[in-house]
CSV table of C-alpha atoms in Angstrom, one decimal:
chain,number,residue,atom,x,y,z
A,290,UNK,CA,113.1,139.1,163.4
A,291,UNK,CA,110.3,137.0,162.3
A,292,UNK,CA,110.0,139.2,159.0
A,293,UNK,CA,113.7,139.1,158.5
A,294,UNK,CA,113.4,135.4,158.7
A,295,UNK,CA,110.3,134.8,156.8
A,296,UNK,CA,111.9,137.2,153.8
A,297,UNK,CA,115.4,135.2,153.8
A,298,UNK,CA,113.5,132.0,153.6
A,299,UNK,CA,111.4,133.4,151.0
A,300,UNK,CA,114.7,134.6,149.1
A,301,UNK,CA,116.3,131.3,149.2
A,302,UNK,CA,112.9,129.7,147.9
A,303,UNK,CA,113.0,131.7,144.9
A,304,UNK,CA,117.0,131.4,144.3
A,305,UNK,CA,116.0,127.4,144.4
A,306,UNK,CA,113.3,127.2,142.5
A,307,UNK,CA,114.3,129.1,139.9
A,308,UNK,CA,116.4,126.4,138.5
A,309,UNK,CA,116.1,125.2,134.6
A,310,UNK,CA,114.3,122.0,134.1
A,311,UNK,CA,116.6,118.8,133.1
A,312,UNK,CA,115.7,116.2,131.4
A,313,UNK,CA,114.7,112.6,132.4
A,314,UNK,CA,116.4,109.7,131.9
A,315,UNK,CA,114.2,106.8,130.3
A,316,UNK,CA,113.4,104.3,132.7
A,317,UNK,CA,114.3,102.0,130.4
A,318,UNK,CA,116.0,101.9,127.4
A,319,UNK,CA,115.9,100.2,124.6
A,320,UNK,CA,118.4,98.5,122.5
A,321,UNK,CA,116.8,97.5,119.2
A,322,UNK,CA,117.6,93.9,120.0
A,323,UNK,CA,113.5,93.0,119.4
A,324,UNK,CA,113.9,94.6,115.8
A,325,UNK,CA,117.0,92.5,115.0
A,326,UNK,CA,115.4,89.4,116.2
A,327,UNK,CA,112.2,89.7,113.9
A,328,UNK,CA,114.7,90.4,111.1
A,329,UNK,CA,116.6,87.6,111.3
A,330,UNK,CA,112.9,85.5,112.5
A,331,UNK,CA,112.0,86.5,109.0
A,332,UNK,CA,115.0,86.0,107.0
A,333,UNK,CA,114.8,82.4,108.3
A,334,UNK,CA,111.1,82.5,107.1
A,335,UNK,CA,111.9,83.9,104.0
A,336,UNK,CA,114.7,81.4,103.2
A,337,UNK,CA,112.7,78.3,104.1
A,338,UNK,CA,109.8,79.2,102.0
A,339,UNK,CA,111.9,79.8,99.1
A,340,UNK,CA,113.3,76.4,99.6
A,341,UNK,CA,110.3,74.7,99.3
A,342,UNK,CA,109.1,76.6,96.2
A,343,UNK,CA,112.3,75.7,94.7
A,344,UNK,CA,111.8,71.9,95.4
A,345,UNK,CA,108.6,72.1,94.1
A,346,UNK,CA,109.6,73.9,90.6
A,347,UNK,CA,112.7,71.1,90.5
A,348,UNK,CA,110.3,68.5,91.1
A,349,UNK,CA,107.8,69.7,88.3
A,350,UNK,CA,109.6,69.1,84.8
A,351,UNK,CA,106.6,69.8,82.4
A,352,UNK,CA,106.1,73.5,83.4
A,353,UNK,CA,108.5,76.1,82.5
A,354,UNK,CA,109.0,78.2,85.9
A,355,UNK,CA,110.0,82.0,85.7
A,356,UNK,CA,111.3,83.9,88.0
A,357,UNK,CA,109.6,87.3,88.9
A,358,UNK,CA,111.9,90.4,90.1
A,359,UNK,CA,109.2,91.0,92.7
A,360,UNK,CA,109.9,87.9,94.5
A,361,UNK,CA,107.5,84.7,93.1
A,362,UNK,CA,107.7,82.2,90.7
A,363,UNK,CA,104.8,81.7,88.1
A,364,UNK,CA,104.2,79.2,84.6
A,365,UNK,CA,102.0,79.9,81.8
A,366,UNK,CA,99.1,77.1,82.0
A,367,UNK,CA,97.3,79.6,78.7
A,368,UNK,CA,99.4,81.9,77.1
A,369,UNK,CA,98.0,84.2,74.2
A,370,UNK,CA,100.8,85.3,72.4
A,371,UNK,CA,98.9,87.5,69.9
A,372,UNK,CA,98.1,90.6,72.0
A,373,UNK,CA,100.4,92.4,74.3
A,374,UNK,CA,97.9,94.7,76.2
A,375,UNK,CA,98.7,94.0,79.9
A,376,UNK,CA,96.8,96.0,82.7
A,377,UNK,CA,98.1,99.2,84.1
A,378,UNK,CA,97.2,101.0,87.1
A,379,UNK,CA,93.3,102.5,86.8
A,380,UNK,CA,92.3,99.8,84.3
A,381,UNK,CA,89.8,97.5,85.5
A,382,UNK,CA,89.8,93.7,85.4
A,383,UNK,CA,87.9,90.6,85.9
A,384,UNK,CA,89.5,86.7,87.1
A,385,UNK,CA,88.9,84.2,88.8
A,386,UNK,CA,91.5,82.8,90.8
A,387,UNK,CA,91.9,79.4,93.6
A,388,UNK,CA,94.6,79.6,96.6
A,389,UNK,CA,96.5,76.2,97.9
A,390,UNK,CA,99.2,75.6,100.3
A,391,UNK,CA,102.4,74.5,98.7
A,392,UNK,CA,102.0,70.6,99.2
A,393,UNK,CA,98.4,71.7,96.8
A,394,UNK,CA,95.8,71.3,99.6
A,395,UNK,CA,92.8,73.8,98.8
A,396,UNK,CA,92.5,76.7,100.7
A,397,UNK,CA,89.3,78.3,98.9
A,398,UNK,CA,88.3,76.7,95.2
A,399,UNK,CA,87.7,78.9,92.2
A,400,UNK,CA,84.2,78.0,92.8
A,401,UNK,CA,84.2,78.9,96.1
A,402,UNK,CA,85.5,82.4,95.8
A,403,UNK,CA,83.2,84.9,92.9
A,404,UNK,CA,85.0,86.6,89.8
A,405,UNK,CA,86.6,89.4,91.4
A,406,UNK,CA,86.6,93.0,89.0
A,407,UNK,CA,89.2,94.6,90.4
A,408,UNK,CA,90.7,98.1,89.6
A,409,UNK,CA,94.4,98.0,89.4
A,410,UNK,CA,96.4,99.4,92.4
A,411,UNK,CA,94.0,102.0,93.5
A,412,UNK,CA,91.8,98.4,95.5
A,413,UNK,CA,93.2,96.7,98.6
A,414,UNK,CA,94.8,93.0,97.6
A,415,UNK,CA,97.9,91.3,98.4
A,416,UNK,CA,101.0,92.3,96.7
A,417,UNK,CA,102.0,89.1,94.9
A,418,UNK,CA,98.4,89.1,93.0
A,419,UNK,CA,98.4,92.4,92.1
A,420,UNK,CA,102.1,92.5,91.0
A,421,UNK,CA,101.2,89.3,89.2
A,422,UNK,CA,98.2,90.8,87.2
A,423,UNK,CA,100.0,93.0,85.6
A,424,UNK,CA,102.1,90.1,83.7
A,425,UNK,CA,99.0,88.5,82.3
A,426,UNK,CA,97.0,89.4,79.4
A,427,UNK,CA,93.0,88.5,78.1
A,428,UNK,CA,92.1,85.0,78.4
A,429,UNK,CA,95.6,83.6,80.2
A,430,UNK,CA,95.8,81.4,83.2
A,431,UNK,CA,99.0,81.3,85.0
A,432,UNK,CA,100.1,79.4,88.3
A,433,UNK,CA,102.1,81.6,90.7
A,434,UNK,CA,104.0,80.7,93.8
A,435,UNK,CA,103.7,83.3,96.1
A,436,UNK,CA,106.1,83.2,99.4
A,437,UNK,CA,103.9,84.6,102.3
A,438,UNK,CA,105.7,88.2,101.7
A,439,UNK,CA,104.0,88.5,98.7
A,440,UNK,CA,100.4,86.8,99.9
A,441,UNK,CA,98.8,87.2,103.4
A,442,UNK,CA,101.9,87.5,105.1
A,443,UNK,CA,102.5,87.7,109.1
A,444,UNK,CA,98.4,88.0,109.8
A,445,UNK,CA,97.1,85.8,107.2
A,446,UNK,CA,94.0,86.5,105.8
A,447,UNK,CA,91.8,85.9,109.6
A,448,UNK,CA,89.8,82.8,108.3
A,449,UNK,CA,91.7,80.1,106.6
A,450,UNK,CA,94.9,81.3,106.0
A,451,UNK,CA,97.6,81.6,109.0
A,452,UNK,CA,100.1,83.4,109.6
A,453,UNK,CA,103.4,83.2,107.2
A,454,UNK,CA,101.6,80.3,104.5
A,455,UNK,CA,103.1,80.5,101.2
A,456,UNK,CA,100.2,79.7,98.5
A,457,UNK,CA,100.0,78.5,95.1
A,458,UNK,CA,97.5,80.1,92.9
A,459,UNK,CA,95.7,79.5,89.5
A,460,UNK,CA,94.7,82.9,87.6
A,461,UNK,CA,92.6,82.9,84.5
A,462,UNK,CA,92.1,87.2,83.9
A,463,UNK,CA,89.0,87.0,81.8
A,464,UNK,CA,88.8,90.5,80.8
A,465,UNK,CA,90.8,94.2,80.7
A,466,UNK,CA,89.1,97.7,80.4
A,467,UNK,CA,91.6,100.4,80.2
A,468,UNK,CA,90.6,103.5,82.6
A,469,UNK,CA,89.6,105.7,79.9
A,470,UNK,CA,87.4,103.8,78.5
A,471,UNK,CA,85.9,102.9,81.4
A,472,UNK,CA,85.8,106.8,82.5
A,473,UNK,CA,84.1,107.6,78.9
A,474,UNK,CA,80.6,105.0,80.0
């Protein structure tokens, strides 16, 4: 009787066990509602920034402000209309360069920050700069106004600049070598 016992229950163990696995709910579940906030945190941003750029170019009648389709303003302060080589990705290139807030408090001097040689798109720097090099030719120095998209954005740059600062900044590009020229040294 035991046995008879000891095999049923044994039986029904293995008729029980044998069951397919379902899957868990999620404790939790989330709606997206933290995504849609930081959209609409930065559209806010985004929109206020502009604003302020745009007061600033309506305020300044003696430069001639244009309108980039990657999202900043800039004006020519040098303009060398006589050659129309403008970097492309690979070539290298030299400037100097100054970053201020909007309302033109210096965040680091030209002085202050060394000639950069920088090799187009293939080097870590923000967006608006390098999107804003490749407007410029030899010897021209241009303003831009970057909104904080297009410079250090949500993190800043970890020392002076916070988080979400648009900046104004002075370019002069000194000099362009073209990649395969620079490949043939």
């Amino acid at each position: 009787m035991r046995k008879m016992t000891l095999s049923l229950l044994g039986i029904l163990f293995l008729m029980f066990s044998c069951k397919s696995p379902e899957a868990r709910r999620p404790v939790t579940q989330k709606s997206g509602s933290y995504i849609n906030e930081a959209i609409e945190r930065n559209k806010k941003i985004v929109a206020a920034e502009e604003e302020q750029i745009q007061a600033i170019i309506e305020e300044d009648s003696t430069n001639e402000y244009i309108s980039s389709p990657n999202g900043f303003w800039y004006y020519y302060n040098e303009k060398d209309s006589t050659t129309t080589t403008t970097p492309d990705f690979g070539d290298v290139v030299e400037f100097d360069y100054d970053l201020k807030t909007l309302d033109g408090q210096t965040i680091y001097s030209s002085e202050e920050l060394p000639t950069r040689t920088y090799v187009m798109d293939k080097e870590k720097l923000f967006s608006g700069m390098r999107e804003g090099l490749k407007l410029m030719k030899e010897g021209e120095t241009v303003t831009f106004l970057f909104p904080s998209h297009k410079a250090y954005g949500y993190y800043g740059d970890k020392k002076k600049i916070g988080r979400d600062v648009p900046v104004i900044s002075t370019v002069t590009l000194h000099k362009i070598t073209e990649e395969n020229k620079t490949q043939n040294q």
